[in-house]
Short mmCIF file of C-alpha atoms in Angstrom, two decimals:
data_model
loop_
_atom_site.label_atom_id
_atom_site.label_comp_id
_atom_site.label_asym_id
_atom_site.label_seq_id
_atom_site.Cartn_x
_atom_site.Cartn_y
_atom_site.Cartn_z
CA MET U 1 0.00 0.00 0.00
CA ASN U 2 1.33 3.44 -0.94
CA HIS U 3 2.39 5.95 1.69
CA PHE U 4 1.87 9.58 0.73
CA ILE U 5 2.64 12.91 2.35
CA GLY U 6 -0.32 15.28 2.41
CA LEU U 7 1.28 18.73 2.49
CA VAL U 8 -1.04 21.39 3.94
CA GLY U 9 -0.21 24.38 1.75
CA THR U 10 -1.02 27.10 4.27
CA ASN U 11 -0.21 28.25 7.80
CA SER U 12 -3.87 28.94 8.58
CA ASP U 13 -5.28 27.13 11.61
CA ASN U 14 -8.73 26.84 10.02
CA SER U 15 -8.02 25.92 6.43
CA THR U 16 -10.44 23.94 4.29
CA ASN U 17 -7.36 22.64 2.47
CA ARG U 18 -6.38 20.85 5.67
CA LYS U 19 -9.95 19.53 5.88
CA LEU U 20 -9.69 18.25 2.32
CA LEU U 21 -6.48 16.36 3.09
CA GLN U 22 -7.99 15.01 6.31
CA PHE U 23 -10.96 13.76 4.32
CA MET U 24 -8.64 12.07 1.83
CA GLN U 25 -6.61 10.58 4.68
CA LYS U 26 -9.71 8.95 6.14
CA HIS U 27 -11.46 8.14 2.87
CA PHE U 28 -8.53 6.26 1.32
CA SER U 29 -7.15 4.66 4.49
CA ALA U 30 -9.05 1.36 4.33
CA ASP U 31 -7.41 -0.28 1.35
CA LYS U 32 -5.81 2.33 -0.92
CA ALA U 33 -3.07 4.31 0.84
CA THR U 34 -1.85 5.93 4.02
CA ILE U 35 -1.62 9.71 3.96
CA GLU U 36 0.51 11.47 6.56
CA LEU U 37 -0.33 15.15 6.95
CA MET U 38 2.58 17.59 6.95
CA GLU U 39 2.25 21.10 8.34
CA ILE U 40 4.41 24.01 7.19
CA LYS U 41 3.40 26.64 9.75
CA ASN U 42 6.46 25.90 11.90
CA PHE U 43 8.91 26.57 9.07
CA PRO U 44 10.94 29.73 9.78
CA VAL U 45 10.88 32.52 7.24
CA PHE U 46 13.41 31.67 4.54
CA ASN U 47 16.54 33.78 4.50
CA LYS U 48 19.57 32.28 2.79
CA PRO U 49 21.58 30.83 5.69
CA GLU U 50 25.21 31.77 6.12
CA THR U 51 25.99 28.07 6.55
CA ASN U 52 24.45 24.93 5.04
CA GLN U 53 22.90 24.03 8.40
CA LEU U 54 19.16 23.67 7.90
CA PRO U 55 16.45 23.91 10.58
CA GLU U 56 15.47 20.53 12.02
CA VAL U 57 11.84 20.98 10.96
CA VAL U 58 13.00 21.35 7.35
CA LYS U 59 15.34 18.36 7.47
CA ASN U 60 12.64 16.18 9.01
CA ALA U 61 10.12 17.25 6.37
CA ALA U 62 12.60 16.59 3.56
CA GLU U 63 13.33 13.11 4.87
CA LYS U 64 9.64 12.24 5.10
CA ILE U 65 9.06 13.44 1.55
CA HIS U 66 12.08 11.51 0.33
CA GLN U 67 10.84 8.29 1.95
CA SER U 68 7.27 8.67 0.69
CA ASP U 69 5.80 7.23 -2.51
CA GLY U 70 4.44 10.63 -3.48
CA VAL U 71 3.19 13.98 -2.24
CA ILE U 72 -0.31 15.47 -2.34
CA ILE U 73 -0.27 19.26 -2.00
CA SER U 74 -3.48 21.11 -1.22
CA THR U 75 -3.23 24.84 -1.78
CA PRO U 76 -5.56 27.77 -1.30
CA GLU U 77 -5.41 30.74 -3.66
CA TYR U 78 -4.22 34.15 -2.52
CA ASP U 79 -4.13 36.92 -5.13
CA HIS U 80 -4.15 34.42 -8.03
CA SER U 81 -1.19 32.52 -6.57
CA ILE U 82 -0.14 30.18 -3.77
CA PRO U 83 0.26 31.45 -0.18
CA ALA U 84 3.55 32.92 0.98
CA ALA U 85 3.82 30.12 3.54
CA LEU U 86 3.85 27.48 0.80
CA THR U 87 6.40 29.42 -1.25
CA ASN U 88 8.51 29.68 1.90
CA ALA U 89 8.34 25.93 2.52
CA LEU U 90 9.31 25.11 -1.05
CA ASN U 91 12.22 27.58 -0.81
CA TRP U 92 13.54 25.64 2.18
CA LEU U 93 12.86 22.26 0.55
CA SER U 94 15.04 23.15 -2.42
CA TYR U 95 17.96 24.72 -0.58
CA GLY U 96 20.77 22.20 -0.31
CA ILE U 97 18.24 19.35 -0.15
CA TYR U 98 16.25 17.99 -3.07
CA PRO U 99 13.48 15.63 -1.89
CA PHE U 100 11.15 16.61 -4.74
CA VAL U 101 13.47 15.56 -7.58
CA ASP U 102 11.47 13.03 -9.66
CA LYS U 103 8.91 12.73 -6.83
CA ALA U 104 5.33 12.13 -7.95
CA VAL U 105 3.09 15.03 -6.92
CA MET U 106 -0.69 15.46 -7.02
CA ILE U 107 -2.09 18.97 -6.64
CA THR U 108 -5.46 19.72 -5.08
CA GLY U 109 -7.01 22.90 -3.77
CA ALA U 110 -9.96 24.36 -1.92
CA SER U 111 -11.21 27.92 -1.85
CA TYR U 112 -14.17 29.86 -0.52
CA GLY U 113 -15.12 31.06 -4.00
CA THR U 114 -16.22 29.35 -7.18
CA LEU U 115 -12.89 28.63 -8.89
CA GLY U 116 -11.36 26.37 -6.24
CA SER U 117 -7.74 27.64 -6.44
CA SER U 118 -7.34 27.03 -10.19
CA ARG U 119 -4.83 29.85 -10.73
CA ALA U 120 -2.84 28.87 -7.66
CA GLN U 121 -2.63 25.27 -8.88
CA SER U 122 -1.37 26.43 -12.27
CA HIS U 123 1.27 28.58 -10.59
CA LEU U 124 2.30 25.74 -8.28
CA ARG U 125 2.91 23.52 -11.29
CA GLN U 126 5.39 26.06 -12.63
CA ILE U 127 7.17 26.31 -9.29
CA LEU U 128 7.48 22.53 -8.90
CA ASP U 129 9.07 22.40 -12.33
CA ALA U 130 11.89 24.72 -11.22
CA PRO U 131 15.47 23.41 -11.62
CA GLU U 132 15.95 22.97 -7.87
CA LEU U 133 12.67 21.08 -7.38
CA LYS U 134 12.16 19.00 -10.55
CA ALA U 135 9.04 17.22 -9.28
CA ARG U 136 6.94 14.99 -11.52
CA ILE U 137 3.49 16.56 -11.42
CA MET U 138 0.52 14.44 -12.43
CA PRO U 139 -0.64 15.88 -15.77
CA SER U 140 -4.15 16.90 -16.82
CA SER U 141 -5.54 16.71 -13.30
CA GLU U 142 -7.10 19.39 -11.15
CA PHE U 143 -9.27 18.81 -8.12
CA LEU U 144 -10.90 22.17 -7.52
CA LEU U 145 -13.10 22.37 -4.43
CA GLY U 146 -15.06 25.61 -4.64
CA HIS U 147 -17.30 27.05 -1.93
CA SER U 148 -15.28 24.98 0.50
CA LEU U 149 -16.81 26.47 3.66
CA GLU U 150 -20.05 24.68 2.78
CA ALA U 151 -18.42 21.55 1.29
CA PHE U 152 -18.02 19.46 4.46
CA ASP U 153 -20.52 18.04 6.92
CA GLU U 154 -20.11 17.93 10.73
CA ASN U 155 -17.99 14.77 10.38
CA ASN U 156 -15.60 16.46 7.93
CA MET U 157 -16.95 14.39 5.04
CA LEU U 158 -17.49 15.87 1.58
CA LYS U 159 -21.20 16.37 0.98
CA ASP U 160 -21.17 16.36 -2.83
CA GLN U 161 -20.94 12.75 -4.01
CA ASN U 162 -20.02 13.90 -7.50
CA GLN U 163 -16.95 15.56 -6.00
CA VAL U 164 -16.15 12.36 -4.08
CA LYS U 165 -16.47 10.32 -7.26
CA ARG U 166 -14.16 12.69 -9.13
CA LEU U 167 -11.61 12.61 -6.30
CA ASP U 168 -11.76 8.79 -6.28
CA GLY U 169 -10.93 8.74 -9.98
CA LEU U 170 -8.10 11.25 -9.68
CA PHE U 171 -6.61 9.38 -6.73
CA LYS U 172 -6.68 6.12 -8.65
CA ASP U 173 -4.97 7.89 -11.54
CA PHE U 174 -2.37 9.25 -9.14
CA GLN U 175 -1.56 5.76 -7.90
CA ALA U 176 -1.07 4.66 -11.51
CA PHE U 177 1.07 7.76 -12.08
CA VAL U 178 3.20 6.87 -9.04
CA GLU U 179 3.71 3.36 -10.38
CA LEU U 180 4.76 4.74 -13.76
CA THR U 181 7.03 7.35 -12.15
CA ASN U 182 8.80 4.65 -10.18
CA GLN U 183 9.83 3.07 -13.48
CA LEU U 184 11.32 6.32 -14.81
CA THR U 185 14.55 6.10 -12.84
CA ASN U 186 17.21 6.02 -15.55
CA ALA U 187 17.90 9.75 -15.38
CA HIS U 188 17.30 10.20 -11.65
CA GLU U 189 20.96 10.38 -10.66
CA ALA U 190 21.64 12.94 -13.39
CA ASN U 191 18.54 14.95 -12.43
CA GLN U 192 19.62 14.94 -8.80
CA GLN U 193 23.12 16.10 -9.72
CA GLU U 194 21.75 18.81 -11.98
CA ALA U 195 19.54 20.15 -9.18
CA GLU U 196 22.47 20.14 -6.75
CA ASN U 197 24.76 21.94 -9.17
CA PHE U 198 22.25 24.53 -10.38
CA ASP U 199 23.19 28.13 -9.63
CA TRP U 200 21.17 31.10 -10.86
CA GLU U 201 24.22 33.36 -10.45
CA THR U 202 26.25 31.48 -13.08
CA ILE U 203 23.57 31.19 -15.80
#
């Protein structure tokens, strides 16, 4: 059974993106996968360290991502983009450590409005494709949970069964994508080395 990291893409204490990942954690736990939630609100603000010594919270997160079969990121949308807290976390997770290189990633998102973080998801795809991250993002897949304040019942279950059905299908596709990604290992060592050697100052 796959083990995934569910990365909560916000530092908000009352995020419906956390609720979405919690729903997925429970919904898929019986026979499909384990999902371990990862918070980013304890990450310090990124400022290029004078040494290569990284905060323990960052090193622990990187190790968990590295050991996982894949990562599910749920992001809200702030000003047509991802939150600063998520940008901050990804800055840390690509500074001297490269757990996302060739890692299978599924992107989801919840928002209070109609669009369900569509622009933020598009932006996140671009970020995850950066030379220092080099993640493998599941193509042609968006789970957009709009009007998320009304989307869950008192037991934190999604009310709309059409949304549940769509999420079931996307999750099954993600598991197939993970299996395929695990076969695409021939260039992994070179990709890892390229990420480690990349330097914007020498381009």
